[in-house]
Amino acid sequence: MPIAVGDRLPAATFKTMTAEGVKELSTADVFAGKKVVLFAVPGAFTPTCSRSHLPGYLANRDAILAKGVDTIAVTAVNDVFVMDAWSKANDADGKILFLADGAAAFATAVGLTLDLTAAGMGVRSQRWSMLVDDGVVKEVNFEEKPGVADLTGGACMLGHL
Ligand code: BEZ
């Protein structure tokens, strides 16, 4: 069953790239005591994710943070090196926290996987956005149509804060 408003995020471990190299971050590291906007994409560098979803959060970042959000993070079922390359290609280092969920453990734990085997991409994450306060889901948004990042986008999230 997919995670819903009022649920606590399950324990999971992400990988992220730092100046010192690859680092593991637990859900507690990312979410405990913080207000976090987290969005998930089916894949780094895929068209909608790169042209619309990530840029929308970069464009609205300052306004989202001004609403009291501590961290904006993105997760995808990609390895940490791909996520790091995607961050650098979009000048997003230090602006958005890139959380690699390489083996889909987090996407599976929250019940939000997407089977893109037919597209040659294997099991990925659905496209969604969440507002998480101290580890508890306060809002979750899904897209109604493939190939768009509107309801889960940065402008829409800002409007809800
Ligand atoms: C896209 O972001 O456009 C996309 C995502 C998954 C599969 C194909 C395209």
PDB file of C-alpha atoms and ligand atoms in Angstrom:
ATOM      1  CA  MET A   1       0.000   0.000   0.000  1.00  0.00           C
ATOM      2  CA  PRO A   2       1.428   3.424  -0.852  1.00  0.00           C
ATOM      3  CA  ILE A   3       2.451   5.719   1.941  1.00  0.00           C
ATOM      4  CA  ALA A   4      -0.188   8.316   2.857  1.00  0.00           C
ATOM      5  CA  VAL A   5      -0.597  11.552   4.767  1.00  0.00           C
ATOM      6  CA  GLY A   6      -0.060  10.916   8.479  1.00  0.00           C
ATOM      7  CA  ASP A   7       2.326   7.999   7.941  1.00  0.00           C
ATOM      8  CA  ARG A   8       5.895   8.087   9.181  1.00  0.00           C
ATOM      9  CA  LEU A   9       8.515   7.503   6.484  1.00  0.00           C
ATOM     10  CA  PRO A  10      10.032   4.021   6.757  1.00  0.00           C
ATOM     11  CA  ALA A  11      13.659   3.609   7.753  1.00  0.00           C
ATOM     12  CA  ALA A  12      15.869   3.483   4.672  1.00  0.00           C
ATOM     13  CA  THR A  13      19.354   4.454   3.597  1.00  0.00           C
ATOM     14  CA  PHE A  14      20.251   6.656   0.651  1.00  0.00           C
ATOM     15  CA  LYS A  15      23.594   7.430  -0.915  1.00  0.00           C
ATOM     16  CA  THR A  16      24.658  10.970  -1.696  1.00  0.00           C
ATOM     17  CA  MET A  17      27.827  12.541  -3.090  1.00  0.00           C
ATOM     18  CA  THR A  18      29.808  14.942  -0.922  1.00  0.00           C
ATOM     19  CA  ALA A  19      33.133  16.753  -1.295  1.00  0.00           C
ATOM     20  CA  GLU A  20      34.639  13.823   0.635  1.00  0.00           C
ATOM     21  CA  GLY A  21      33.070  11.176  -1.604  1.00  0.00           C
ATOM     22  CA  VAL A  22      30.035   8.923  -1.362  1.00  0.00           C
ATOM     23  CA  LYS A  23      28.193   9.142   1.944  1.00  0.00           C
ATOM     24  CA  GLU A  24      25.270   7.150   3.324  1.00  0.00           C
ATOM     25  CA  LEU A  25      22.336   9.085   4.748  1.00  0.00           C
ATOM     26  CA  SER A  26      19.587   7.426   6.746  1.00  0.00           C
ATOM     27  CA  THR A  27      16.025   8.693   6.688  1.00  0.00           C
ATOM     28  CA  ALA A  28      16.678   9.922  10.238  1.00  0.00           C
ATOM     29  CA  ASP A  29      19.687  11.925   8.996  1.00  0.00           C
ATOM     30  CA  VAL A  30      17.580  13.650   6.362  1.00  0.00           C
ATOM     31  CA  PHE A  31      14.198  14.064   8.059  1.00  0.00           C
ATOM     32  CA  ALA A  32      14.534  14.072  11.869  1.00  0.00           C
ATOM     33  CA  GLY A  33      13.549  17.444  13.308  1.00  0.00           C
ATOM     34  CA  LYS A  34      13.285  19.038   9.874  1.00  0.00           C
ATOM     35  CA  LYS A  35      10.670  20.189   7.420  1.00  0.00           C
ATOM     36  CA  VAL A  36      11.626  18.611   4.104  1.00  0.00           C
ATOM     37  CA  VAL A  37      10.194  18.856   0.608  1.00  0.00           C
ATOM     38  CA  LEU A  38      11.048  15.600  -1.140  1.00  0.00           C
ATOM     39  CA  PHE A  39      10.251  14.844  -4.738  1.00  0.00           C
ATOM     40  CA  ALA A  40      10.821  11.648  -6.664  1.00  0.00           C
ATOM     41  CA  VAL A  41      11.436  11.121 -10.349  1.00  0.00           C
ATOM     42  CA  PRO A  42      11.484   8.047 -12.578  1.00  0.00           C
ATOM     43  CA  GLY A  43      15.033   8.791 -13.652  1.00  0.00           C
ATOM     44  CA  ALA A  44      17.846  11.317 -13.603  1.00  0.00           C
ATOM     45  CA  PHE A  45      18.362  12.873 -17.046  1.00  0.00           C
ATOM     46  CA  THR A  46      15.023  11.634 -18.408  1.00  0.00           C
ATOM     47  CA  PRO A  47      13.225  14.327 -20.421  1.00  0.00           C
ATOM     48  CA  THR A  48      10.447  15.443 -18.065  1.00  0.00           C
ATOM     49  CA  CYS A  49      12.641  15.129 -15.000  1.00  0.00           C
ATOM     50  CA  SER A  50      15.433  17.218 -16.532  1.00  0.00           C
ATOM     51  CA  ARG A  51      13.439  19.769 -18.511  1.00  0.00           C
ATOM     52  CA  SER A  52      10.656  20.397 -16.052  1.00  0.00           C
ATOM     53  CA  HIS A  53      10.674  18.655 -12.677  1.00  0.00           C
ATOM     54  CA  LEU A  54      14.151  19.502 -11.356  1.00  0.00           C
ATOM     55  CA  PRO A  55      14.239  23.009 -12.911  1.00  0.00           C
ATOM     56  CA  GLY A  56      10.893  23.809 -11.262  1.00  0.00           C
ATOM     57  CA  TYR A  57      12.345  23.140  -7.821  1.00  0.00           C
ATOM     58  CA  LEU A  58      15.498  25.115  -8.599  1.00  0.00           C
ATOM     59  CA  ALA A  59      13.416  28.084  -9.781  1.00  0.00           C
ATOM     60  CA  ASN A  60      11.196  28.002  -6.681  1.00  0.00           C
ATOM     61  CA  ARG A  61      13.891  27.005  -4.190  1.00  0.00           C
ATOM     62  CA  ASP A  62      14.343  30.322  -2.431  1.00  0.00           C
ATOM     63  CA  ALA A  63      10.598  30.874  -2.106  1.00  0.00           C
ATOM     64  CA  ILE A  64      10.075  27.317  -0.765  1.00  0.00           C
ATOM     65  CA  LEU A  65      12.859  27.770   1.807  1.00  0.00           C
ATOM     66  CA  ALA A  66      11.389  31.156   2.788  1.00  0.00           C
ATOM     67  CA  LYS A  67       8.228  29.285   3.829  1.00  0.00           C
ATOM     68  CA  GLY A  68      10.183  27.490   6.568  1.00  0.00           C
ATOM     69  CA  VAL A  69      11.305  24.410   4.651  1.00  0.00           C
ATOM     70  CA  ASP A  70      14.783  23.283   5.789  1.00  0.00           C
ATOM     71  CA  THR A  71      15.703  20.994   2.901  1.00  0.00           C
ATOM     72  CA  ILE A  72      14.591  20.299  -0.651  1.00  0.00           C
ATOM     73  CA  ALA A  73      15.607  16.794  -1.710  1.00  0.00           C
ATOM     74  CA  VAL A  74      15.125  14.625  -4.774  1.00  0.00           C
ATOM     75  CA  THR A  75      15.272  10.856  -4.947  1.00  0.00           C
ATOM     76  CA  ALA A  76      15.421   8.451  -7.878  1.00  0.00           C
ATOM     77  CA  VAL A  77      16.254   4.822  -8.492  1.00  0.00           C
ATOM     78  CA  ASN A  78      19.650   5.659  -9.918  1.00  0.00           C
ATOM     79  CA  ASP A  79      23.138   5.114  -8.580  1.00  0.00           C
ATOM     80  CA  VAL A  80      24.886   7.871  -6.660  1.00  0.00           C
ATOM     81  CA  PHE A  81      27.252   8.679  -9.545  1.00  0.00           C
ATOM     82  CA  VAL A  82      24.377   9.293 -11.954  1.00  0.00           C
ATOM     83  CA  MET A  83      22.587  11.412  -9.346  1.00  0.00           C
ATOM     84  CA  ASP A  84      25.758  13.423  -8.775  1.00  0.00           C
ATOM     85  CA  ALA A  85      26.223  13.971 -12.515  1.00  0.00           C
ATOM     86  CA  TRP A  86      22.583  15.087 -12.776  1.00  0.00           C
ATOM     87  CA  SER A  87      23.084  17.570  -9.938  1.00  0.00           C
ATOM     88  CA  LYS A  88      26.238  19.004 -11.512  1.00  0.00           C
ATOM     89  CA  ALA A  89      24.657  19.201 -14.985  1.00  0.00           C
ATOM     90  CA  ASN A  90      21.916  21.365 -13.474  1.00  0.00           C
ATOM     91  CA  ASP A  91      24.119  23.485 -11.199  1.00  0.00           C
ATOM     92  CA  ALA A  92      22.152  22.076  -8.250  1.00  0.00           C
ATOM     93  CA  ASP A  93      25.021  21.170  -5.872  1.00  0.00           C
ATOM     94  CA  GLY A  94      24.334  22.656  -2.448  1.00  0.00           C
ATOM     95  CA  LYS A  95      20.846  23.724  -3.515  1.00  0.00           C
ATOM     96  CA  ILE A  96      18.973  20.441  -3.646  1.00  0.00           C
ATOM     97  CA  LEU A  97      19.967  17.256  -1.807  1.00  0.00           C
ATOM     98  CA  PHE A  98      20.298  14.345  -4.254  1.00  0.00           C
ATOM     99  CA  LEU A  99      19.368  11.021  -2.644  1.00  0.00           C
ATOM    100  CA  ALA A 100      20.278   7.935  -4.660  1.00  0.00           C
ATOM    101  CA  ASP A 101      17.928   4.998  -4.067  1.00  0.00           C
ATOM    102  CA  GLY A 102      19.933   2.740  -6.349  1.00  0.00           C
ATOM    103  CA  ALA A 103      18.293  -0.591  -5.513  1.00  0.00           C
ATOM    104  CA  ALA A 104      14.769   0.881  -5.112  1.00  0.00           C
ATOM    105  CA  ALA A 105      14.700   0.055  -1.388  1.00  0.00           C
ATOM    106  CA  PHE A 106      13.091   3.374  -0.437  1.00  0.00           C
ATOM    107  CA  ALA A 107      10.690   3.417  -3.402  1.00  0.00           C
ATOM    108  CA  THR A 108       9.613  -0.114  -2.449  1.00  0.00           C
ATOM    109  CA  ALA A 109       9.297   0.717   1.253  1.00  0.00           C
ATOM    110  CA  VAL A 110       6.965   3.643   0.508  1.00  0.00           C
ATOM    111  CA  GLY A 111       4.992   1.554  -1.995  1.00  0.00           C
ATOM    112  CA  LEU A 112       5.697   3.900  -4.902  1.00  0.00           C
ATOM    113  CA  THR A 113       7.660   1.890  -7.435  1.00  0.00           C
ATOM    114  CA  LEU A 114       7.011   2.100 -11.157  1.00  0.00           C
ATOM    115  CA  ASP A 115       7.780  -0.831 -13.442  1.00  0.00           C
ATOM    116  CA  LEU A 116       9.499   0.597 -16.514  1.00  0.00           C
ATOM    117  CA  THR A 117      10.865  -2.774 -17.642  1.00  0.00           C
ATOM    118  CA  ALA A 118       9.099  -2.409 -20.991  1.00  0.00           C
ATOM    119  CA  ALA A 119      11.006   0.869 -21.509  1.00  0.00           C
ATOM    120  CA  GLY A 120      14.303  -0.862 -20.690  1.00  0.00           C
ATOM    121  CA  MET A 121      14.590   0.951 -17.367  1.00  0.00           C
ATOM    122  CA  GLY A 122      13.619  -1.716 -14.822  1.00  0.00           C
ATOM    123  CA  VAL A 123      11.929  -0.857 -11.557  1.00  0.00           C
ATOM    124  CA  ARG A 124      11.960   2.882 -10.849  1.00  0.00           C
ATOM    125  CA  SER A 125      10.113   5.374  -8.677  1.00  0.00           C
ATOM    126  CA  GLN A 126       6.800   6.967  -9.515  1.00  0.00           C
ATOM    127  CA  ARG A 127       6.821  10.731  -9.920  1.00  0.00           C
ATOM    128  CA  TRP A 128       5.573  12.357  -6.726  1.00  0.00           C
ATOM    129  CA  SER A 129       6.231  15.134  -4.219  1.00  0.00           C
ATOM    130  CA  MET A 130       5.873  15.181  -0.456  1.00  0.00           C
ATOM    131  CA  LEU A 131       6.062  17.590   2.420  1.00  0.00           C
ATOM    132  CA  VAL A 132       7.571  15.738   5.388  1.00  0.00           C
ATOM    133  CA  ASP A 133       7.722  17.215   8.893  1.00  0.00           C
ATOM    134  CA  ASP A 134      10.018  15.445  11.362  1.00  0.00           C
ATOM    135  CA  GLY A 135       9.643  12.207   9.380  1.00  0.00           C
ATOM    136  CA  VAL A 136       5.841  12.328   9.087  1.00  0.00           C
ATOM    137  CA  VAL A 137       4.159  12.813   5.698  1.00  0.00           C
ATOM    138  CA  LYS A 138       2.063  15.997   5.728  1.00  0.00           C
ATOM    139  CA  GLU A 139       1.241  16.102   2.019  1.00  0.00           C
ATOM    140  CA  VAL A 140       1.742  13.812  -0.947  1.00  0.00           C
ATOM    141  CA  ASN A 141       1.094  14.683  -4.593  1.00  0.00           C
ATOM    142  CA  PHE A 142       0.995  12.511  -7.703  1.00  0.00           C
ATOM    143  CA  GLU A 143       0.857  13.355 -11.386  1.00  0.00           C
ATOM    144  CA  GLU A 144      -2.308  12.474 -13.250  1.00  0.00           C
ATOM    145  CA  LYS A 145      -0.616  12.332 -16.667  1.00  0.00           C
ATOM    146  CA  PRO A 146       2.721  10.836 -17.730  1.00  0.00           C
ATOM    147  CA  GLY A 147       5.327  13.207 -19.135  1.00  0.00           C
ATOM    148  CA  VAL A 148       4.371  16.194 -17.003  1.00  0.00           C
ATOM    149  CA  ALA A 149       5.591  17.542 -13.661  1.00  0.00           C
ATOM    150  CA  ASP A 150       2.861  19.955 -12.670  1.00  0.00           C
ATOM    151  CA  LEU A 151       1.023  18.625  -9.625  1.00  0.00           C
ATOM    152  CA  THR A 152       4.336  17.372  -8.228  1.00  0.00           C
ATOM    153  CA  GLY A 153       6.336  20.402  -9.350  1.00  0.00           C
ATOM    154  CA  GLY A 154       8.043  23.133  -7.400  1.00  0.00           C
ATOM    155  CA  ALA A 155       5.494  25.846  -8.213  1.00  0.00           C
ATOM    156  CA  CYS A 156       2.620  23.649  -7.076  1.00  0.00           C
ATOM    157  CA  MET A 157       4.418  22.687  -3.848  1.00  0.00           C
ATOM    158  CA  LEU A 158       5.125  26.359  -3.145  1.00  0.00           C
ATOM    159  CA  GLY A 159       1.432  27.115  -3.540  1.00  0.00           C
ATOM    160  CA  HIS A 160       0.606  24.555  -0.853  1.00  0.00           C
ATOM    161  CA  LEU A 161       3.060  25.831   1.747  1.00  0.00           C
TER     162      LEU A 161
HETATM  163  C1  BEZ B   1      10.587  11.436 -18.506  1.00  0.00           C
HETATM  164  O1  BEZ B   1      10.925  11.981 -17.456  1.00  0.00           O
HETATM  165  O2  BEZ B   1      10.312  12.083 -19.486  1.00  0.00           O
HETATM  166  C2  BEZ B   1      10.563   9.932 -18.574  1.00  0.00           C
HETATM  167  C3  BEZ B   1      10.506   9.197 -17.420  1.00  0.00           C
HETATM  168  C4  BEZ B   1      10.473   7.822 -17.505  1.00  0.00           C
HETATM  169  C5  BEZ B   1      10.515   7.186 -18.724  1.00  0.00           C
HETATM  170  C6  BEZ B   1      10.575   7.927 -19.862  1.00  0.00           C
HETATM  171  C7  BEZ B   1      10.604   9.318 -19.802  1.00  0.00           C
END
